[in-house]
Coordinates of C-alpha atoms in Angstrom, one line a residue:
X1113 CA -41.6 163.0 -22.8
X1114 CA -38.2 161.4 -23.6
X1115 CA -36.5 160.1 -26.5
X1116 CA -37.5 156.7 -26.1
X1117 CA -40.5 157.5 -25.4
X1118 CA -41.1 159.2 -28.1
X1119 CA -40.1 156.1 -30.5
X1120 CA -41.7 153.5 -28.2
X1121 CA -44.8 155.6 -29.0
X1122 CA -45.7 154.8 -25.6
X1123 CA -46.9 158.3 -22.8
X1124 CA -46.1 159.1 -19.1
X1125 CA -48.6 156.3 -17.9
X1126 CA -48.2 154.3 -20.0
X1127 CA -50.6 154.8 -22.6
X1128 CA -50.0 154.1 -26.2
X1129 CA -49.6 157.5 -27.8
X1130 CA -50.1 157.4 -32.3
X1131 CA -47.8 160.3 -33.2
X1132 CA -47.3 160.1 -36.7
X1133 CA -43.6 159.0 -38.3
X1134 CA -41.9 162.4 -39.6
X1135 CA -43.4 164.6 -36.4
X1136 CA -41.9 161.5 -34.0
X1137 CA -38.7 161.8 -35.9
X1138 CA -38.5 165.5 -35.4
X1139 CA -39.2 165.6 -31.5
X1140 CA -36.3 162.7 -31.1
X1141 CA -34.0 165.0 -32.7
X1142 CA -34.6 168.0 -31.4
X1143 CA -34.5 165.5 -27.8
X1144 CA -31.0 163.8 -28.8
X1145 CA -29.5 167.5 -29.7
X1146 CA -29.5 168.7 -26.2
X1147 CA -26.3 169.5 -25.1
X1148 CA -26.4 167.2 -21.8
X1149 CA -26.6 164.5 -24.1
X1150 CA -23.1 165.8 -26.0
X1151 CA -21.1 167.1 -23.5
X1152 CA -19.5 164.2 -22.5
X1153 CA -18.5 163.5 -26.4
X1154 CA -14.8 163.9 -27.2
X1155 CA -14.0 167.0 -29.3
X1156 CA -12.7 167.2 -33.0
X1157 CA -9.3 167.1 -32.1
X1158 CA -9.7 164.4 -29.3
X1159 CA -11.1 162.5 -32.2
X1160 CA -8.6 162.9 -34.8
X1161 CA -5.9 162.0 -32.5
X1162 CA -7.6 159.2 -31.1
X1163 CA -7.9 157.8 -34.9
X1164 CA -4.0 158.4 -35.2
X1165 CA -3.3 156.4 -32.2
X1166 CA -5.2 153.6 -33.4
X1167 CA -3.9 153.6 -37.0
X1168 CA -0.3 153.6 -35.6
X1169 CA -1.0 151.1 -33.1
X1170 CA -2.4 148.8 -36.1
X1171 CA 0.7 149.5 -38.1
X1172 CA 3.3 148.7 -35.4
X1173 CA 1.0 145.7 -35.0
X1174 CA 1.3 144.6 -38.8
X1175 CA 4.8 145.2 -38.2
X1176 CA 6.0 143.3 -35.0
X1177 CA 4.1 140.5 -37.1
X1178 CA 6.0 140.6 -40.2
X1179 CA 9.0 140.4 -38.2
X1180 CA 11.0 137.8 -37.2
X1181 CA 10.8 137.4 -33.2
X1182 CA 7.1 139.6 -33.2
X1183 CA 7.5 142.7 -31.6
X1184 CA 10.8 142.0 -29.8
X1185 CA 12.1 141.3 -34.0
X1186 CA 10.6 144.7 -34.2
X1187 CA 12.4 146.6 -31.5
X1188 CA 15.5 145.1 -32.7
X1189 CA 15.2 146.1 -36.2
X1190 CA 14.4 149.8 -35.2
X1191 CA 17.8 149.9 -32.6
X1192 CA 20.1 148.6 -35.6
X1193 CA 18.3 151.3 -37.6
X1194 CA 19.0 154.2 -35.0
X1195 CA 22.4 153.8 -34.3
X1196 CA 23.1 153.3 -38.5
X1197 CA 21.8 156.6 -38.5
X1198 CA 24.1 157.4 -35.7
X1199 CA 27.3 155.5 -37.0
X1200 CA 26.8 157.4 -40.7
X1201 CA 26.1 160.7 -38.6
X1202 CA 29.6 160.4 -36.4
X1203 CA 31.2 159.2 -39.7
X1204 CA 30.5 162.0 -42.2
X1205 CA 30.6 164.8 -39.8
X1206 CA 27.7 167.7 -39.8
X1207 CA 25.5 167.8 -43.1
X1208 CA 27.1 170.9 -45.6
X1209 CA 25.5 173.3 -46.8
X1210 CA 26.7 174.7 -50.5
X1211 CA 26.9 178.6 -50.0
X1212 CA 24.9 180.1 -52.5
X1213 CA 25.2 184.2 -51.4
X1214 CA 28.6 184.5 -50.3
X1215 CA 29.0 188.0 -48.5
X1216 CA 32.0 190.5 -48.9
X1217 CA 35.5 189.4 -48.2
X1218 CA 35.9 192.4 -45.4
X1219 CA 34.5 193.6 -43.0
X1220 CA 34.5 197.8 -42.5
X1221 CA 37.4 197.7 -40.0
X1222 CA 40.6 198.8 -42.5
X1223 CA 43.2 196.5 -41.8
X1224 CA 46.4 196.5 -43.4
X1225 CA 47.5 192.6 -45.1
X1226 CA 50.1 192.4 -41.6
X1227 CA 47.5 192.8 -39.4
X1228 CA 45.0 190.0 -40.8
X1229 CA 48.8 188.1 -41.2
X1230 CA 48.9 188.4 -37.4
X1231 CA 45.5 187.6 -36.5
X1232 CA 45.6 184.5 -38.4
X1233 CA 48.9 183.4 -37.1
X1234 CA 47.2 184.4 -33.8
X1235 CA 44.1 182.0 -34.6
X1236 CA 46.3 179.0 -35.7
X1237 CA 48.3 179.2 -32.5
X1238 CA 44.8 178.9 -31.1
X1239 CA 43.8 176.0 -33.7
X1240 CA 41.0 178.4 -34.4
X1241 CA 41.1 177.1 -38.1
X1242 CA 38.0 178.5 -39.0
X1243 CA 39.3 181.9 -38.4
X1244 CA 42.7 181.3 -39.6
X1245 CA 41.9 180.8 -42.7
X1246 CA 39.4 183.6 -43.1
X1247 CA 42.1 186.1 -41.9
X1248 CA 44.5 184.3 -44.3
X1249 CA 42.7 185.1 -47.3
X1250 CA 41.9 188.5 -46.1
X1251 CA 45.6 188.9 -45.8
X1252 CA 46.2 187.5 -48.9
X1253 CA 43.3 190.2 -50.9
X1254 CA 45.1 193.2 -48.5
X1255 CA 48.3 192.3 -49.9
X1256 CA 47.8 192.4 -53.8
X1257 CA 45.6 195.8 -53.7
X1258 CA 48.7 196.9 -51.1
X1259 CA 50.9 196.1 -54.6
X1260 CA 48.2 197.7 -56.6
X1261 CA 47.5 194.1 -58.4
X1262 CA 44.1 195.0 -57.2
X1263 CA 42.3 198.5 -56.7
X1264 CA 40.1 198.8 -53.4
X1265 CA 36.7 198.0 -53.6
X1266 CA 34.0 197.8 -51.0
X1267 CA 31.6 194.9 -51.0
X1268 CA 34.3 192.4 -53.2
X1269 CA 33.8 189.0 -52.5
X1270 CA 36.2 186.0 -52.5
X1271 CA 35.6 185.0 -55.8
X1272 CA 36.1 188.2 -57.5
X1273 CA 39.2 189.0 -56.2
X1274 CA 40.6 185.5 -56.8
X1275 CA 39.2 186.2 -60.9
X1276 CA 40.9 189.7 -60.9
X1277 CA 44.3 188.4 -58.9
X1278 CA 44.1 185.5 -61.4
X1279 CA 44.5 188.1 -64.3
X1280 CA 47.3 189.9 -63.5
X1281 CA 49.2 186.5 -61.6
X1282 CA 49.1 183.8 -64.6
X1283 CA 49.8 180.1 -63.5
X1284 CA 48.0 181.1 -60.1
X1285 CA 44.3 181.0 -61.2
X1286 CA 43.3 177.7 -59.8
X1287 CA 45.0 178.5 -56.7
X1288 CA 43.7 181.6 -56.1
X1289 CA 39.6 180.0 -57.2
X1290 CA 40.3 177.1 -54.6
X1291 CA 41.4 179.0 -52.0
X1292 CA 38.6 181.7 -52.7
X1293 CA 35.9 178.6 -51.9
X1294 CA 37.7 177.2 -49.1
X1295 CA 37.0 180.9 -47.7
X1296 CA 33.3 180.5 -48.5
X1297 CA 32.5 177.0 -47.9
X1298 CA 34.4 178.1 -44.3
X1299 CA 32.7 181.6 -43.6
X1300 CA 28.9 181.1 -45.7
X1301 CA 28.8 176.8 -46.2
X1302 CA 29.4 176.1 -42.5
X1303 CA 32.5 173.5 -43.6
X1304 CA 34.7 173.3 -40.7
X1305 CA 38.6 174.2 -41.4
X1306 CA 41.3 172.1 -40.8
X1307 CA 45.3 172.7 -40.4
X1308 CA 46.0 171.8 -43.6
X1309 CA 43.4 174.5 -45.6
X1310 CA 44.9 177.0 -43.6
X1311 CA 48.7 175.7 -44.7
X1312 CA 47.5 176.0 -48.3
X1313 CA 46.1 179.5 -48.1
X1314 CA 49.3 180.6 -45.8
X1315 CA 51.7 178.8 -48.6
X1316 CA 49.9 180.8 -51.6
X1317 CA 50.3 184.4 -49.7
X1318 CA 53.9 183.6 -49.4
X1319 CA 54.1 182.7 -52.8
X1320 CA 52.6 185.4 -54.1
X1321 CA 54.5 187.9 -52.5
X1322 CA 57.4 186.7 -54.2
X1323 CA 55.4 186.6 -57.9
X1324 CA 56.3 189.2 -60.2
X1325 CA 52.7 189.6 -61.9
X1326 CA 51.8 190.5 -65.7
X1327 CA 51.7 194.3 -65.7
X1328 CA 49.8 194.5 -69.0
X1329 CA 46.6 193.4 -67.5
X1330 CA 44.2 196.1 -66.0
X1331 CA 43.7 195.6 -62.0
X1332 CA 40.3 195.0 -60.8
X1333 CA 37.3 197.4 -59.5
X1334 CA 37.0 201.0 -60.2
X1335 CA 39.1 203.9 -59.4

């Protein structure tokens, strides 16, 4: 006996069959819960995205109506969008990102302050700015623990040896922090270098080669 049958109250010939209410009820549903009767029915996930479909149909609907010129209006208002997006984009260059752990200043090759000198000169012939500047500050750091301004010390970032040259160089302390976090926004903040960041860290090493520095100032690091 089917379903319908079964509610019809109603037998094979045709006969009317008195099945009490809850009993009916029961044989309908254990009828309706075979499977051939379910699988045809779409699945959770067919379901869910069949509901997002039709919400975002009915919002772009909403919208091409709210806007001027209907759905052409619409398609308008979202190209001018795009290539905003794309003119601001082209305009301010890729997003930065403000360096928060900034690693040592070198790496565990031993260089001596000519031969990061060389490599950066080497890098700016190149306009590989990025690097030039990275091996100018290195060169720059080699040179003052070279004069003993600084002591050697493993693992030194950029901003510690510009706060211990700063010591022992007066009148050089802003200098020495800006060039210190045009080394890290370079090497750790993904800033790109230009020509004139690597002239200003190339000017300062110059300069302070020919500074006479305060020798009544401990150097920096440990022995």
């Amino acid at each position: 006996m089917t379903a319908a049958r079964l509610l019809t109250g109603r037998g094979d010939d045709d006969v009317p069959v008195t099945i009490p209410r809850a009993p009916a009820r029961e044989a309908a549903e254990r009828e309706l819960s075979d499977p051939r009767y379910q699988e045809h029915e779409p699945g959770l996930f067919q379901r869910a995205l069949d509901w997002f479909w039709d919400r975002l149909g009915d919002l772009l609907s909403a919208a091409s109506g709210a806007s001027p010129g209907g759905t052409v209006g619409l398609v308008v208002i979202i190209l001018a969008v795009v290539l905003l997006v794309v003119a601001l984009r082209l305009r301010l260059g890729p997003l930065r990102r403000t360096p928060t752990d900034a690693g040592a200043l070198f790496d565990e090759r031993p260089r001596t302050a000519a031969d990061h000198r060389a490599a950066a000169e080497r890098h700016a012939a190149d306009q590989a700015w990025d690097q030039a500047v990275q091996e100018s500050m290195r060169a720059l750091v080699r040179s003052l623990e070279e004069r003993a301004l600084l002591l050697p010390r493993p693992g030194r970032t950029a901003d510690e040896a510009a706060a211990e040259a700063g010591q022992a160089l007066p009148g050089h302390e802003e200098r020495l922090h800006a060039a210190a976090r045009d080394f890290d926004d370079v090497t750790y903040g993904g800033r790109r270098a230009t020509a004139d960041t690597y002239e200003r860290l190339r000017s300062l090493d110059l300069e302070l080669q020919r500074t006479r520095p305060r020798l009544d100032v401990p150097t920096g690091g440990t022995g």
